CSV table of C-alpha atoms in Angstrom, one decimal:
chain,number,residue,atom,x,y,z
K,1,MET,CA,-23.7,2.7,22.6
K,2,TYR,CA,-20.0,3.0,23.1
K,3,ARG,CA,-18.0,3.0,26.6
K,4,ILE,CA,-15.1,5.7,26.3
K,5,VAL,CA,-12.2,4.1,26.9
K,6,LYS,CA,-9.9,7.3,26.0
K,7,VAL,CA,-10.7,10.8,25.0
K,8,LEU,CA,-7.5,11.4,22.3
K,9,ASN,CA,-8.4,15.4,21.9
K,10,ASN,CA,-11.1,17.2,21.4
K,11,ASN,CA,-11.9,16.1,17.7
K,12,GLY,CA,-11.2,12.2,18.3
K,13,ILE,CA,-12.1,9.2,20.9
K,14,LEU,CA,-10.9,5.8,21.6
K,15,VAL,CA,-14.3,3.9,22.4
K,16,LEU,CA,-15.9,0.1,22.7
K,17,ASP,CA,-19.0,-0.6,21.3
K,18,ASP,CA,-21.1,-2.3,23.6
K,19,GLU,CA,-23.1,-4.2,20.9
K,20,SER,CA,-19.8,-5.2,18.9
K,21,LYS,CA,-17.9,-5.3,21.6
K,22,GLN,CA,-14.5,-3.9,19.6
K,23,GLU,CA,-12.5,-1.3,20.0
K,24,GLN,CA,-13.1,1.8,17.4
K,25,ILE,CA,-11.8,5.5,16.9
K,26,LEU,CA,-14.8,8.1,16.5
K,27,LEU,CA,-13.3,10.9,14.4
K,28,GLY,CA,-14.8,14.3,13.5
K,29,ASN,CA,-15.4,17.9,14.6
K,30,GLY,CA,-15.8,18.1,18.9
K,31,VAL,CA,-16.1,14.4,19.1
K,32,GLY,CA,-14.3,14.5,22.2
K,33,PHE,CA,-14.8,17.8,23.7
K,34,GLY,CA,-17.0,17.9,27.1
K,35,HIS,CA,-16.1,13.7,27.5
K,36,ARG,CA,-13.8,11.8,29.8
K,37,MET,CA,-12.8,8.2,30.4
K,38,GLY,CA,-15.6,5.5,31.1
K,39,GLU,CA,-18.6,7.9,30.3
K,40,ARG,CA,-21.4,6.4,28.0
K,41,VAL,CA,-22.1,7.6,24.8
K,42,LYS,CA,-24.8,7.0,22.0
K,43,GLU,CA,-24.5,7.3,18.6
K,44,LEU,CA,-22.8,10.3,17.6
K,45,PRO,CA,-23.7,11.1,14.0
K,46,ASN,CA,-21.6,13.3,13.0
K,47,ALA,CA,-18.5,11.4,14.1
K,48,ARG,CA,-16.4,9.1,11.4
K,49,ARG,CA,-15.9,5.2,12.8
K,50,TYR,CA,-12.3,3.3,12.3
K,51,GLU,CA,-13.2,-0.3,13.4
K,52,LEU,CA,-9.8,-1.8,14.6
K,53,VAL,CA,-10.9,-5.5,14.6
K,54,SER,CA,-7.3,-7.0,13.5
K,55,GLU,CA,-5.3,-4.6,15.9
K,56,LYS,CA,-2.9,-7.6,17.2
K,57,THR,CA,-2.3,-5.7,20.7
K,58,SER,CA,-5.1,-3.1,22.7
K,59,ALA,CA,-5.9,-0.3,20.5
K,60,LEU,CA,-5.1,2.0,23.6
K,61,THR,CA,-1.4,0.8,24.2
K,62,ARG,CA,-1.2,1.7,20.1
K,63,VAL,CA,-2.5,5.2,20.6
K,64,ASN,CA,-0.8,6.0,23.7
K,65,GLY,CA,2.5,6.3,21.7
K,66,ILE,CA,0.8,8.5,19.3
K,67,ASP,CA,0.2,12.2,19.0
K,68,PRO,CA,-3.7,12.5,18.6
K,69,ILE,CA,-2.6,15.3,15.9
K,70,PHE,CA,-1.2,12.0,13.4
K,71,ILE,CA,-4.6,9.9,13.9
K,72,GLU,CA,-6.8,13.1,12.8
K,73,VAL,CA,-4.3,13.0,9.6
K,74,SER,CA,-4.3,9.3,9.3
K,75,GLY,CA,-8.0,10.0,9.1
K,76,LYS,CA,-8.7,12.9,6.9
K,77,ILE,CA,-6.5,11.0,4.5
K,78,ILE,CA,-8.5,8.0,4.7
K,79,GLU,CA,-11.7,10.1,4.1
K,80,GLU,CA,-10.0,11.9,0.8
K,81,ALA,CA,-9.1,8.3,-0.7
K,82,GLU,CA,-12.3,7.0,-0.3
K,83,LYS,CA,-13.9,9.6,-2.5
K,84,VAL,CA,-11.8,8.5,-4.8
K,85,LEU,CA,-11.7,4.6,-4.3
K,86,GLY,CA,-14.6,3.6,-2.5
K,87,THR,CA,-14.5,2.5,0.7
K,88,LEU,CA,-11.2,1.1,2.7
K,89,HIS,CA,-10.2,-1.0,5.4
K,90,HIS,CA,-9.9,1.2,8.3
K,91,ASP,CA,-8.3,-0.8,10.1
K,92,ILE,CA,-5.1,1.0,8.4
K,93,LEU,CA,-5.9,4.1,10.8
K,94,ILE,CA,-3.4,3.5,13.3
K,95,PRO,CA,-0.6,1.7,11.2
K,96,MET,CA,-0.8,4.9,9.0
K,97,ALA,CA,-1.1,7.2,11.7
K,98,ASP,CA,2.2,5.7,13.5
K,99,HIS,CA,4.1,6.0,10.2
K,100,ILE,CA,3.0,9.4,9.3
K,101,ALA,CA,4.3,10.7,13.1
K,102,MET,CA,7.8,8.8,12.8
K,103,ALA,CA,8.0,10.3,9.1
K,104,VAL,CA,6.8,14.1,10.5
K,105,ALA,CA,10.1,13.6,13.4
K,106,ARG,CA,12.3,12.4,10.5
K,107,ALA,CA,11.7,15.1,8.4
K,108,LYS,CA,11.9,17.6,11.2
K,109,GLU,CA,15.7,16.3,11.6
K,110,ASN,CA,16.0,16.1,7.9
K,111,LYS,CA,16.8,12.4,8.1
K,112,GLU,CA,13.9,10.8,5.8
K,113,ILE,CA,14.2,7.4,4.8
K,114,PRO,CA,15.0,7.0,1.1
K,115,ASN,CA,12.3,5.2,-1.3
K,116,PRO,CA,14.1,3.2,-3.6
K,117,PHE,CA,10.6,1.4,-4.9
K,118,ARG,CA,9.4,4.8,-5.4
K,119,GLN,CA,9.2,4.7,-9.1
K,120,ASP,CA,8.0,1.2,-9.0
K,121,ILE,CA,5.2,1.9,-6.4
K,122,GLU,CA,3.7,4.6,-8.3
K,123,ALA,CA,3.2,2.4,-11.5
K,124,LEU,CA,2.2,-0.3,-9.6
K,125,PHE,CA,-0.9,1.7,-7.5
K,126,GLU,CA,-1.1,5.0,-9.6
K,127,GLU,CA,-4.9,5.7,-8.2
K,128,GLU,CA,-3.1,4.8,-4.4
K,129,TYR,CA,-0.3,7.0,-5.4
K,130,GLN,CA,-2.3,10.3,-6.6
K,131,THR,CA,-4.4,10.3,-3.4
K,132,ALA,CA,-1.2,10.0,-1.0
K,133,ARG,CA,0.0,13.3,-3.0
K,134,ARG,CA,-3.0,14.4,-1.8
K,135,GLY,CA,-2.7,13.4,1.6
K,136,SER,CA,1.0,14.7,1.9
K,137,GLN,CA,-0.6,17.8,1.5
K,138,ILE,CA,-3.0,17.1,4.0
K,139,ILE,CA,0.0,16.4,6.7
K,140,GLU,CA,1.6,19.3,5.7
K,141,GLU,CA,-2.1,21.8,6.2
K,142,MET,CA,-2.1,20.1,10.0
K,143,THR,CA,1.2,19.6,11.3
K,144,GLY,CA,3.6,22.5,9.1
K,145,VAL,CA,5.9,19.5,8.4
K,146,ARG,CA,5.9,18.7,4.2
K,147,LEU,CA,7.4,15.3,3.6
K,148,GLY,CA,9.0,14.4,0.2
K,149,GLU,CA,7.7,12.3,-2.5
K,150,ASP,CA,9.7,9.2,-1.1
K,151,GLU,CA,7.3,9.6,2.1
K,152,THR,CA,4.3,9.7,-0.7
K,153,GLY,CA,5.4,6.2,-1.8
K,154,TYR,CA,5.1,4.8,1.8
K,155,ILE,CA,1.8,6.2,2.5
K,156,THR,CA,0.5,4.9,-0.8
K,157,LEU,CA,1.4,1.6,0.6
K,158,HIS,CA,-0.9,2.3,3.3
K,159,ILE,CA,-3.9,3.0,1.3
K,160,HIS,CA,-3.3,0.1,-0.9
K,161,SER,CA,-3.4,-2.3,2.0
K,162,GLY,CA,-6.8,-0.6,3.0
K,163,ARG,CA,-8.2,-1.8,-0.5
K,164,ALA,CA,-6.2,-5.2,-1.0
K,165,GLU,CA,-5.8,-8.3,0.7
K,166,GLU,CA,-2.4,-7.3,0.8
K,167,ASN,CA,-0.4,-6.1,4.0
K,168,VAL,CA,2.3,-3.1,3.9
K,169,ALA,CA,5.4,-5.8,4.0
K,170,GLU,CA,3.5,-7.5,1.5
K,171,SER,CA,3.3,-4.5,-0.8
K,172,LEU,CA,6.6,-3.5,-0.5
K,173,GLU,CA,7.4,-6.9,-1.2
K,174,THR,CA,6.1,-6.7,-4.3
K,175,ALA,CA,7.4,-3.2,-5.5
K,176,ARG,CA,11.1,-4.8,-4.4
K,177,ILE,CA,10.3,-8.1,-6.6
K,178,VAL,CA,9.1,-5.4,-9.8
K,179,ASN,CA,12.2,-3.2,-9.2
K,180,GLU,CA,14.7,-6.3,-9.7
K,181,CYS,CA,12.4,-7.9,-12.8
K,182,LEU,CA,13.2,-4.6,-14.3
K,183,ALA,CA,16.6,-4.3,-13.6
K,184,MET,CA,17.4,-7.5,-15.3
K,185,ILE,CA,15.3,-6.8,-17.7
K,186,GLU,CA,17.6,-3.8,-18.9
K,187,THR,CA,20.5,-5.5,-17.9
K,188,GLY,CA,19.7,-9.0,-20.1
K,189,MET,CA,18.4,-6.2,-22.9
K,190,GLN,CA,20.9,-3.9,-22.7
K,191,LYS,CA,18.4,-0.8,-22.8
K,192,LYS,CA,16.6,1.1,-20.7
K,193,LEU,CA,12.9,0.7,-19.8
K,194,PRO,CA,10.9,4.3,-21.4
K,195,LEU,CA,9.6,5.2,-17.9
K,196,GLY,CA,5.9,6.3,-17.9
K,197,SER,CA,5.0,4.7,-21.6
K,198,LEU,CA,1.8,2.8,-21.9
K,199,GLY,CA,4.5,-0.4,-22.7
K,200,TYR,CA,6.2,-0.1,-19.5
K,201,ASN,CA,3.1,0.6,-17.4
K,202,ARG,CA,1.4,-2.7,-18.8
K,203,LEU,CA,4.8,-4.7,-18.1
K,204,VAL,CA,4.8,-3.3,-14.6
K,205,SER,CA,1.0,-4.3,-14.1
K,206,HIS,CA,1.6,-7.4,-15.4
K,207,VAL,CA,4.5,-8.4,-13.3
K,208,ARG,CA,2.3,-7.3,-10.1
K,209,TYR,CA,-0.5,-9.8,-10.8
K,210,MET,CA,2.1,-12.6,-11.9
K,211,ILE,CA,3.2,-12.2,-8.1
K,212,ALA,CA,-0.1,-12.0,-7.2
K,213,ARG,CA,-0.9,-15.5,-9.1
K,214,ALA,CA,2.3,-17.1,-7.4
K,215,ARG,CA,1.2,-16.5,-4.1
K,216,LYS,CA,-2.5,-17.7,-4.7
K,217,GLY,CA,-1.2,-21.1,-6.1
K,218,GLU,CA,-2.7,-19.6,-9.8
K,219,LYS,CA,-2.2,-20.3,-13.3
K,220,ALA,CA,-2.1,-17.5,-15.7
K,221,ASN,CA,-5.0,-17.4,-18.1
K,222,LEU,CA,-3.1,-17.8,-21.4
K,223,ASP,CA,-0.1,-20.5,-22.1
K,224,MET,CA,2.4,-18.7,-24.8
K,225,GLU,CA,5.2,-20.7,-24.1
K,226,ASP,CA,5.7,-22.5,-26.6
K,227,TYR,CA,5.3,-19.4,-29.2
K,228,ALA,CA,7.6,-16.7,-27.2
K,229,LYS,CA,10.3,-20.0,-27.1
K,230,THR,CA,10.3,-19.9,-30.7
K,231,THR,CA,9.1,-16.6,-31.9
K,232,PHE,CA,11.5,-14.7,-29.3
K,233,PRO,CA,14.2,-17.0,-27.8
K,234,HIS,CA,16.4,-13.9,-26.4
K,235,GLU,CA,12.7,-12.4,-24.7
K,236,TYR,CA,12.1,-15.7,-23.5
K,237,ALA,CA,15.4,-17.2,-21.9
K,238,LEU,CA,15.4,-13.8,-20.3
K,239,ALA,CA,12.1,-14.3,-18.8
K,240,ASP,CA,12.6,-17.6,-17.9
K,241,GLN,CA,16.3,-16.6,-15.6
K,242,ILE,CA,14.2,-14.0,-14.2
K,243,CYS,CA,11.3,-16.3,-12.9
K,244,ARG,CA,13.7,-18.5,-11.8
K,245,LYS,CA,15.8,-16.3,-9.7
K,246,LEU,CA,12.8,-14.9,-8.8
K,247,GLU,CA,11.7,-18.4,-7.4
K,248,LYS,CA,15.0,-18.7,-5.1
K,249,GLU,CA,14.9,-15.1,-3.9
K,250,SER,CA,10.8,-14.9,-2.9
K,251,ARG,CA,10.1,-18.4,-2.2
K,252,LEU,CA,7.3,-18.2,-5.2
K,253,LYS,CA,6.8,-20.9,-7.6
K,254,PHE,CA,6.1,-19.3,-11.1
K,255,GLU,CA,4.4,-21.2,-13.7
K,256,ARG,CA,5.8,-22.2,-16.8
K,257,GLU,CA,3.2,-20.4,-18.5
K,258,GLU,CA,4.3,-17.2,-16.9
K,259,THR,CA,7.8,-17.2,-18.7
K,260,GLY,CA,6.1,-17.3,-22.5
K,261,TYR,CA,3.3,-14.4,-20.9
K,262,LEU,CA,6.7,-12.4,-19.4
K,263,ALA,CA,8.5,-12.7,-22.6
K,264,ILE,CA,6.2,-11.2,-24.7
K,265,HIS,CA,5.8,-8.4,-22.3
K,266,ILE,CA,9.5,-8.2,-22.8
K,267,LYS,CA,9.3,-8.0,-26.2
K,268,ARG,CA,6.6,-5.7,-26.0
K,269,VAL,CA,8.3,-2.9,-24.4
K,270,MET,CA,12.0,-3.2,-25.7
K,271,GLY,CA,10.5,-3.6,-29.3
């Protein structure tokens, strides 16, 4: 049984699950029609359920500040994403809805926020990015507002946080670190990276997991430091410079094995 905390609109209600004592949002055609606050309802088989167990503040407080259409939009994006990516953590519903609401408001005023890490986000989270593109279509279909590719990047981060342990802020920080790393490689090698190439995508993926290992305090499986230091001294010196700078800026510890491993990826992509 559920107790209705708030009827969002005809297609959505905020409820409290009697058994788990968790706040949930139920979405579906006609789910909210004819219901009222405080009413008790049984399981609704046609409703999509979004648990809100990690909300730090009351869900009622959060949803009161969001137009229900954006909660519906967010729900449909999650539904579409799960067709491709599998089950996501549904805690992303309200944060994504809140972000989309603000993005649409900015777009109406021609004040969209640029995303300097969009290309890195697309390379880092390719599957999520493609589903975010479908999400942008859903936003336009339901609100009449077209968002740019920069916003697709931001929506990607919300989707990624639904399938990973990283939250949106951590994912954006990952993209920032990757962007800085790639810029340092181009400067050090005096050569542009071949965007979209297999070597480029492998390099981006490596840096992503290098950061993940540093956050978890893990080491790389291979120790290629001596080999890289001897065989690719220039690339090794650059990789060492990058790791040491990132340590200072990100407050992460990159083990020495990472230097040799990164040097090999630099050599592969730059030739």
